[in-house]
XYZ file of N, CA and C in Angstrom:
633
model
N -43.805 33.135 9.654
C -43.624 32.168 8.585
C -43.079 31.868 7.311
N -41.450 31.217 6.899
C -40.961 31.989 6.145
C -41.062 32.100 4.803
N -42.982 31.080 4.541
C -43.351 31.239 2.896
C -44.685 30.265 2.860
N -45.738 30.018 1.304
C -46.701 28.651 1.217
C -46.620 28.702 -0.429
N -46.623 27.337 -0.943
C -46.689 27.124 -1.992
C -48.310 26.345 -2.405
N -48.455 26.526 -3.733
C -49.426 26.213 -3.960
C -50.036 24.588 -3.870
N -48.432 24.769 -4.490
C -49.558 22.910 -5.115
C -48.284 22.562 -4.224
N -48.581 20.396 -4.465
C -47.293 19.520 -4.262
C -46.253 20.091 -4.310
N -45.287 20.161 -5.574
C -44.061 20.793 -6.583
C -43.349 21.859 -6.170
N -44.325 22.335 -5.525
C -43.875 23.541 -5.626
C -43.251 23.806 -3.546
N -44.125 22.899 -2.898
C -43.972 22.548 -1.632
C -42.551 21.988 -1.267
N -42.288 21.010 -2.103
C -40.897 20.512 -2.542
C -40.262 20.656 -2.103
N -40.071 22.332 -3.384
C -38.810 22.947 -3.667
C -38.387 24.473 -2.849
N -39.939 24.124 -1.869
C -39.295 25.206 -0.622
C -39.224 24.283 0.443
N -39.386 24.006 0.691
C -39.103 22.350 2.037
C -37.385 22.662 1.706
N -36.744 22.105 0.120
C -35.869 22.016 0.091
C -34.751 23.624 0.513
N -34.899 24.349 -0.184
C -34.275 25.825 -0.588
C -34.519 25.916 1.053
N -35.496 26.458 1.788
C -35.937 26.986 3.376
C -35.551 26.442 4.611
N -35.943 24.773 4.264
C -35.405 23.829 5.225
C -36.245 24.818 6.764
N -37.255 24.241 6.560
C -38.687 25.549 7.782
C -38.087 24.122 9.133
N -38.669 24.264 9.857
C -38.601 22.826 11.153
C -39.720 22.844 10.900
N -40.979 23.505 10.975
C -42.587 22.949 11.415
C -43.471 23.293 9.862
N -43.523 22.275 9.572
C -44.599 22.741 7.936
C -46.673 22.245 7.458
N -46.970 23.166 7.842
C -48.186 22.955 7.955
C -48.995 22.638 6.442
N -48.890 21.047 6.030
C -49.479 21.245 4.934
C -50.555 20.008 4.754
N -51.131 21.063 4.231
C -52.357 19.301 2.745
C -52.199 18.666 2.638
N -53.348 17.866 2.708
C -52.876 16.760 1.763
C -52.963 16.175 0.293
N -54.210 16.562 -0.359
C -55.153 16.924 -0.807
C -54.307 18.072 -2.480
N -53.627 17.916 -3.168
C -53.272 19.006 -4.318
C -52.906 18.631 -5.510
N -53.405 19.605 -5.462
C -52.870 19.380 -7.376
C -52.891 18.860 -7.723
N -51.081 18.466 -7.894
C -49.893 17.881 -8.849
C -49.954 16.824 -6.914
N -49.332 16.356 -6.838
C -47.972 15.679 -5.432
C -49.044 15.915 -4.405
N -49.350 15.084 -3.793
C -50.446 15.234 -2.072
C -49.173 14.891 -1.219
N -49.655 15.165 -0.074
C -48.738 16.073 0.796
C -47.907 14.204 1.589
N -48.403 13.742 1.343
C -47.575 12.613 2.166
C -46.247 12.286 0.231
N -46.574 11.986 -0.609
C -45.565 12.116 -1.115
C -44.743 12.956 -1.097
N -45.004 14.952 -1.332
C -44.085 15.226 -0.705
C -42.801 15.142 0.467
N -43.714 14.689 1.461
C -42.125 14.322 2.248
C -41.434 13.419 1.996
N -42.631 12.480 1.384
C -41.190 10.914 1.037
C -39.998 11.889 -0.151
N -40.457 13.067 -1.095
C -39.435 13.228 -2.024
C -38.583 14.018 -0.955
N -38.772 15.062 -0.127
C -37.797 15.946 0.424
C -36.916 15.231 2.557
N -37.519 13.699 1.970
C -36.901 12.806 3.458
C -36.144 12.722 3.495
N -35.022 12.832 1.682
C -34.042 12.352 2.280
C -32.425 13.093 2.564
N -33.185 14.853 2.837
C -32.362 16.373 2.405
C -32.649 17.005 3.390
N -34.139 16.921 4.153
C -34.796 17.805 4.853
C -35.882 17.204 5.301
N -36.070 17.534 6.222
C -38.123 16.614 6.533
C -38.446 17.047 8.097
N -39.394 18.090 7.892
C -39.759 18.857 8.631
C -40.622 18.405 9.609
N -41.005 18.306 11.150
C -41.520 18.011 11.543
C -43.526 18.852 10.890
N -44.112 17.519 11.136
C -44.957 18.337 9.972
C -46.735 18.146 11.021
N -47.354 18.944 10.653
C -48.986 19.082 10.904
C -50.005 19.596 9.992
N -50.911 18.352 9.789
C -51.185 18.018 8.625
C -52.808 18.837 8.289
N -52.895 18.900 7.557
C -54.438 20.298 7.335
C -55.260 19.572 6.624
N -56.732 19.566 6.668
C -56.626 19.372 5.605
C -58.665 19.415 5.378
N -59.089 18.978 4.825
C -61.591 19.245 4.269
C -61.544 17.278 5.160
N -60.477 16.496 5.325
C -61.158 14.866 5.006
C -60.554 14.497 6.681
N -60.962 14.036 7.565
C -60.814 13.262 8.274
C -60.402 11.650 8.196
N -60.384 10.954 6.578
C -60.411 10.108 5.819
C -58.234 10.010 6.656
N -57.454 10.200 6.466
C -56.157 10.252 6.239
C -55.078 10.000 7.357
N -56.491 10.154 7.947
C -55.318 10.663 9.991
C -54.958 9.355 10.692
N -55.175 8.200 9.961
C -54.499 6.977 10.023
C -53.219 6.902 9.874
N -52.668 6.867 8.458
C -51.575 7.329 7.694
C -51.334 8.781 8.608
N -51.311 9.505 8.253
C -50.864 10.647 8.693
C -50.041 9.953 10.010
N -51.232 9.419 10.951
C -50.051 9.671 12.294
C -48.777 7.983 11.687
N -49.086 7.524 10.793
C -48.020 6.489 10.805
C -47.010 7.057 9.911
N -47.016 8.233 8.919
C -45.446 8.937 9.254
C -44.964 10.147 9.900
N -46.162 9.504 11.120
C -44.844 10.906 12.008
C -45.539 11.703 12.880
N -46.382 12.515 11.744
C -47.178 13.724 12.319
C -47.702 13.925 13.076
N -47.271 15.073 13.703
C -47.436 15.541 15.153
C -49.292 15.987 14.680
N -50.141 16.114 13.717
C -51.193 16.753 14.230
C -51.994 16.687 13.308
N -53.207 16.335 13.596
C -53.880 16.287 11.873
C -55.126 17.166 12.096
N -55.459 18.664 11.740
C -56.299 19.422 11.595
C -57.197 18.935 10.339
N -58.230 20.074 10.644
C -59.626 19.138 10.130
C -60.223 20.921 9.488
N -60.106 20.995 8.624
C -61.232 22.319 7.416
C -62.116 22.236 8.629
N -62.913 23.873 8.548
C -62.317 24.845 8.847
C -61.625 24.438 9.964
N -60.327 24.899 10.118
C -59.618 24.720 11.635
C -60.207 26.174 12.517
N -60.299 25.050 13.849
C -60.706 26.475 15.458
C -59.466 27.913 15.378
N -59.382 28.567 16.216
C -58.025 29.518 16.461
C -57.775 28.599 17.530
N -58.761 28.107 18.626
C -58.097 27.103 19.281
C -57.541 26.362 19.518
N -57.752 25.474 18.430
C -57.863 24.292 17.660
C -55.872 24.321 17.299
N -55.746 25.150 16.233
C -54.893 25.848 15.847
C -54.041 26.166 16.520
N -53.700 26.197 18.020
C -52.713 26.769 19.193
C -52.603 25.697 19.724
N -53.688 24.754 19.865
C -52.923 23.779 20.576
C -52.195 22.197 19.720
N -52.388 22.263 18.319
C -51.495 21.897 17.867
C -49.860 22.614 17.440
N -50.256 23.577 17.350
C -48.900 24.146 17.315
C -47.856 24.022 19.179
N -48.843 23.978 19.992
C -48.103 23.732 21.493
C -47.934 22.842 21.424
N -48.288 21.733 20.803
C -47.808 19.964 20.619
C -46.364 20.155 20.316
N -46.460 20.792 18.982
C -45.289 20.950 17.995
C -44.598 21.774 19.376
N -43.993 22.808 20.189
C -43.426 23.919 20.382
C -43.022 22.027 22.003
N -43.473 21.599 22.458
C -43.355 20.856 23.286
C -43.301 19.273 23.126
N -42.710 19.065 22.112
C -42.495 17.426 21.249
C -40.836 17.790 20.878
N -40.581 18.804 20.483
C -39.534 19.341 19.735
C -39.104 19.164 18.052
N -39.241 20.725 17.417
C -40.191 20.003 16.184
C -38.729 19.480 15.070
N -37.876 18.977 16.364
C -36.980 18.583 15.077
C -36.235 16.405 15.680
N -37.225 16.672 16.994
C -37.374 15.685 17.622
C -37.800 13.987 16.299
N -38.256 14.673 14.872
C -38.790 13.714 14.087
C -37.238 13.123 12.824
N -36.903 13.835 13.223
C -36.067 13.717 11.599
C -34.997 12.602 11.114
N -35.169 11.607 12.815
C -34.196 10.227 11.887
C -35.305 9.719 12.582
N -36.571 8.959 12.586
C -37.089 7.839 13.218
C -38.383 7.524 11.806
N -38.002 8.475 10.873
C -39.252 8.310 9.164
C -37.686 7.100 8.482
N -38.557 6.138 8.382
C -37.471 5.153 7.498
C -36.681 5.405 5.821
N -36.364 5.449 5.440
C -35.977 6.187 4.494
C -36.443 5.288 3.025
N -37.471 5.044 2.031
C -37.539 3.795 1.396
C -37.521 4.400 -0.320
N -37.665 5.296 -0.381
C -37.652 5.886 -1.784
C -36.539 7.686 -1.998
N -35.310 7.246 -2.557
C -34.630 9.141 -2.733
C -35.526 9.648 -3.490
N -34.566 11.486 -3.241
C -35.987 11.011 -4.183
C -34.261 12.521 -4.792
N -34.741 12.480 -6.204
C -33.473 12.944 -7.746
C -33.682 13.977 -8.328
N -32.962 14.848 -7.599
C -33.325 16.591 -8.126
C -32.202 16.420 -9.630
N -33.045 16.671 -11.343
C -31.974 16.694 -11.936
C -32.637 17.474 -13.595
N -31.902 18.646 -13.948
C -32.676 19.748 -14.713
C -34.108 19.920 -14.329
N -34.360 20.570 -13.459
C -35.293 20.866 -13.192
C -36.916 19.875 -12.951
N -36.543 18.312 -12.684
C -37.200 17.373 -12.712
C -37.188 16.640 -10.946
N -37.906 16.549 -10.459
C -38.424 15.739 -9.199
C -37.957 14.193 -9.651
N -37.344 13.260 -9.450
C -37.694 11.803 -9.138
C -37.162 10.820 -8.987
N -37.864 10.054 -8.358
C -37.610 8.860 -7.289
C -36.064 7.609 -7.529
N -36.124 6.970 -6.681
C -35.224 5.933 -6.668
C -35.126 5.222 -5.700
N -35.465 3.733 -5.980
C -35.736 3.134 -4.564
C -33.461 2.186 -4.662
N -33.879 1.817 -2.950
C -32.770 1.208 -2.847
C -32.503 0.408 -3.360
N -33.325 -1.129 -3.909
C -33.221 -1.780 -4.764
C -32.894 -1.173 -6.190
N -32.605 0.061 -6.406
C -32.387 -0.590 -7.857
C -30.664 1.056 -7.674
N -29.887 0.797 -6.404
C -28.348 1.910 -6.651
C -27.971 0.379 -6.478
N -26.929 0.061 -6.705
C -25.491 -0.393 -7.293
C -24.724 -0.253 -5.417
N -24.407 0.814 -5.506
C -23.803 1.746 -4.620
C -23.210 2.804 -4.314
N -23.427 3.217 -2.748
C -23.259 4.504 -2.438
C -21.605 4.756 -2.160
N -21.070 6.279 -2.788
C -19.879 6.778 -1.787
C -19.771 8.043 -0.897
N -19.193 8.650 -0.383
C -19.404 9.573 -0.043
C -17.818 11.261 -0.467
N -19.091 11.889 -0.391
C -18.371 13.430 -1.612
C -18.511 14.058 -0.143
N -17.686 15.136 1.174
C -18.297 15.125 1.635
C -18.936 15.247 2.488
N -19.941 16.217 2.608
C -21.478 16.246 2.980
C -22.511 16.189 1.747
N -22.564 15.279 1.269
C -23.248 14.526 0.035
C -22.640 13.386 -0.233
N -23.228 12.421 -1.093
C -23.475 11.227 -1.327
C -23.580 11.011 -2.792
N -22.776 10.276 -3.680
C -23.157 9.891 -5.035
C -23.942 8.628 -4.977
N -24.652 8.041 -5.664
C -25.569 7.224 -5.889
C -24.768 6.647 -6.624
N -24.583 5.281 -7.134
C -24.316 4.859 -8.319
C -25.474 3.655 -8.861
N -26.476 3.805 -9.812
C -27.106 3.390 -10.149
C -26.931 2.762 -10.885
N -26.484 2.188 -12.013
C -26.458 1.439 -13.433
C -25.719 2.551 -14.224
N -25.848 2.322 -14.991
C -24.735 3.950 -15.837
C -25.693 5.119 -15.501
N -25.871 5.774 -14.129
C -26.159 6.731 -13.637
C -25.302 7.015 -12.313
N -25.144 8.513 -12.211
C -24.357 8.640 -10.909
C -25.607 10.017 -10.275
N -25.472 10.114 -9.451
C -26.917 10.987 -8.757
C -25.835 11.636 -6.891
N -25.995 12.892 -7.141
C -25.711 13.578 -5.438
C -26.320 13.921 -5.077
N -26.724 14.093 -3.920
C -27.814 14.004 -2.624
C -27.201 14.408 -1.534
N -27.513 15.503 -1.564
C -27.396 15.961 0.231
C -27.432 15.982 1.594
N -26.638 14.187 0.995
C -26.916 14.201 2.662
C -26.304 13.069 2.998
N -25.081 12.720 3.943
C -24.478 11.607 4.817
C -24.427 10.955 4.060
N -22.963 9.674 4.344
C -22.811 8.236 3.191
C -23.499 8.223 5.041
N -22.605 8.357 6.057
C -23.524 7.291 8.124
C -25.108 8.490 7.330
N -25.796 8.448 7.646
C -27.829 8.772 7.466
C -28.211 7.849 7.279
N -27.112 7.337 5.693
C -27.868 6.978 4.715
C -28.147 5.339 4.735
N -25.942 5.209 5.570
C -25.965 3.638 5.803
C -27.234 3.450 7.163
N -27.756 3.912 8.159
C -28.224 4.489 8.809
C -29.971 3.192 8.311
N -29.993 3.602 7.875
C -31.268 3.893 6.592
C -31.170 2.589 5.661
N -29.892 2.758 4.832
C -30.491 1.206 4.252
C -29.355 0.100 4.492
N -28.588 -0.471 6.120
C -28.802 -1.425 6.235
C -30.178 -2.390 6.002
N -31.362 -2.479 6.036
C -32.353 -2.603 6.113
C -32.920 -3.495 5.227
N -32.080 -2.865 3.717
C -32.793 -2.650 2.710
C -31.112 -3.592 1.723
N -30.312 -4.388 2.681
C -29.703 -5.235 2.363
C -28.554 -4.648 1.711
N -27.829 -3.319 2.426
C -26.912 -2.089 2.257
C -25.320 -3.253 3.609
N -24.337 -2.515 3.192
C -23.622 -3.485 3.891
C -21.584 -1.859 3.881
N -21.669 -1.361 4.816
C -20.407 -0.682 4.536
C -18.872 -1.011 3.912
N -18.343 -1.930 3.325
C -17.133 -2.299 3.183
C -16.711 -0.571 3.343
N -15.955 0.808 2.872
C -14.910 1.340 3.468
C -15.710 2.501 4.115
N -14.965 3.152 5.236
C -15.299 4.194 5.759
C -15.882 5.433 4.766
N -16.482 4.914 3.621
C -16.263 6.099 1.993
C -17.006 4.873 1.707
N -17.975 4.097 1.744
C -18.395 2.983 0.539
C -19.608 2.213 1.287
N -20.252 2.364 0.433
C -21.667 0.790 0.959
C -22.243 0.472 0.146
N -22.230 -0.898 0.068
C -22.744 -1.517 -1.500
C -23.832 -2.426 -0.962
N -25.135 -2.457 -2.226
C -25.867 -3.453 -2.295
C -25.668 -4.571 -2.662
N -25.600 -5.255 -1.647
C -24.905 -7.075 -1.223
C -25.847 -7.501 -2.362
N -27.142 -7.029 -2.970
C -27.950 -7.957 -4.340
C -26.588 -7.865 -5.254
N -25.833 -6.699 -5.801
C -25.020 -6.378 -6.427
C -23.488 -6.452 -6.640
N -23.512 -7.630 -4.988
C -21.749 -7.824 -5.691
C -21.526 -9.863 -6.218
N -20.625 -9.752 -7.548
C -21.545 -10.375 -7.583
C -19.120 -11.551 -7.166
N -18.326 -11.254 -6.493
C -17.874 -12.037 -6.250
C -16.968 -10.775 -4.644
N -16.237 -11.673 -4.100
C -14.650 -11.279 -3.138
C -13.741 -11.850 -3.311
N -12.685 -11.345 -3.168
C -11.354 -11.778 -3.796
C -11.286 -11.682 -2.748
N -10.018 -12.391 -1.644
C -8.994 -12.143 0.005
C -8.200 -10.866 -0.382
N -8.480 -10.824 -0.063
C -6.939 -9.396 0.075
C -6.214 -9.800 1.642
N -5.356 -8.550 1.352
C -4.528 -8.331 3.074
C -4.903 -8.188 3.652
N -4.701 -8.837 4.803
C -4.710 -8.926 5.958
C -6.276 -9.318 6.829
N -7.386 -10.228 5.355
C -8.655 -9.480 5.396
C -10.041 -9.179 5.546
N -8.777 -8.568 4.115
C -9.923 -7.647 3.305
C -9.836 -8.449 2.040
N -11.262 -7.725 1.179
C -11.630 -8.255 0.126
C -11.501 -6.750 -0.752
N -11.331 -7.643 -2.598
C -11.696 -6.969 -2.769
C -13.121 -7.256 -3.788
N -13.847 -6.180 -3.248
C -15.169 -6.497 -3.076
C -15.889 -6.056 -5.081
N -15.430 -7.452 -5.861
C -16.493 -7.332 -7.186
C -18.202 -7.384 -7.053
N -18.493 -5.612 -8.028
C -19.945 -5.594 -8.949
C -20.189 -6.013 -9.891
N -21.223 -6.515 -9.837
C -22.245 -6.728 -11.122
C -21.892 -6.359 -12.397
N -21.810 -5.384 -12.118
C -21.075 -4.051 -12.990
C -19.666 -3.853 -13.720
N -19.456 -5.182 -12.782
C -17.504 -5.048 -12.968
C -16.891 -3.590 -11.839
N -17.563 -2.761 -11.367
C -16.875 -2.047 -10.613
C -16.145 -3.386 -9.546
N -14.620 -2.378 -8.628
C -13.913 -3.543 -7.941
C -13.844 -1.764 -6.582
N -14.073 -2.427 -4.873
C -14.276 -1.892 -4.143
C -12.744 -2.509 -2.871
N -11.989 -1.816 -2.952
C -11.015 -2.117 -1.523
C -11.826 -2.449 -0.569
N -12.400 -3.308 0.697
C -12.428 -3.484 1.141
C -11.905 -2.603 3.100
N -11.505 -2.162 3.925
C -10.644 -1.463 5.114
C -11.065 -3.182 6.101
N -9.780 -3.661 6.659
C -9.725 -4.004 7.493
C -10.660 -4.169 8.226
N -11.021 -2.228 8.793
C -12.188 -1.508 10.281
C -13.236 -2.552 9.721
N -14.250 -2.804 8.334
C -15.601 -2.663 8.221
C -15.518 -4.029 7.188
N -14.447 -5.509 7.457
C -14.687 -5.885 6.467
C -14.983 -7.675 7.141
N -15.088 -7.187 8.344
C -16.001 -8.345 9.724
C -17.685 -8.272 9.510
N -18.247 -7.719 7.987
C -19.475 -7.628 7.831
C -19.688 -8.648 6.253
N -18.672 -8.568 5.396
C -18.124 -9.168 4.180
C -18.318 -10.947 4.666
N -16.781 -10.487 6.140
C -16.950 -11.649 6.348
C -18.320 -13.114 6.873
N -19.067 -12.379 7.045
C -20.164 -13.239 7.432
C -20.831 -12.851 6.640
N -20.624 -12.598 5.661
C -21.283 -12.449 4.369
C -21.173 -13.829 3.857
N -19.627 -14.229 3.795
C -19.579 -15.693 3.259
C -19.554 -16.689 4.193
N -19.205 -16.936 5.448
C -20.314 -17.638 6.612
C -21.264 -17.653 6.340
N -22.017 -16.915 5.458
C -23.596 -17.329 6.709
C -24.159 -17.922 5.055
N -23.611 -17.525 3.777
C -23.528 -18.036 2.857
C -22.861 -19.474 1.727
N -22.047 -19.948 3.247
C -21.040 -20.905 2.685
C -22.056 -22.267 3.312
N -22.080 -23.669 2.599
C -23.222 -24.716 3.225
C -22.783 -25.165 4.098
């Protein structure tokens, strides 16, 4: 066992720091509940989860977020061993890419806040990190641009370059450039030049918007 936490915020810090493969997570905690803990760590490290709780009313929601099992307190040893065996059999890391990302966790000055995809203008790659541009603020998250693109396409993001994806709602103009490329002008004045390899989606966007 890597460690334990006395509350939700402590659990968030422990998961992001220690990156465990499997977490036994209580649902009702003093500050942040178990579901909010998962949302907070999802963009950086989402472990396999077995929920532990004194109430059975959250069972359906627990499996909606791909929990491996749901244990009711007091936990019987045989039931615990069965849940652990199930986690091992299914593969602890098989759930990492199944959960959609609907919010990003932002950790600044010791605080944890959340950012919705709709609040982001564009995202650029920075090695194994990504830089989120949201209005006048920028935030760095420990995730690749490819993974964010995988989940943010459903939120209206489009890749314009190998190192940038853009929220379509933030695009003000598309200025034709060389070889079928575009200069993408955002509402805040930011200009990004699309690459030839990633201009097809922008052409489809233009065609779709044409009368």
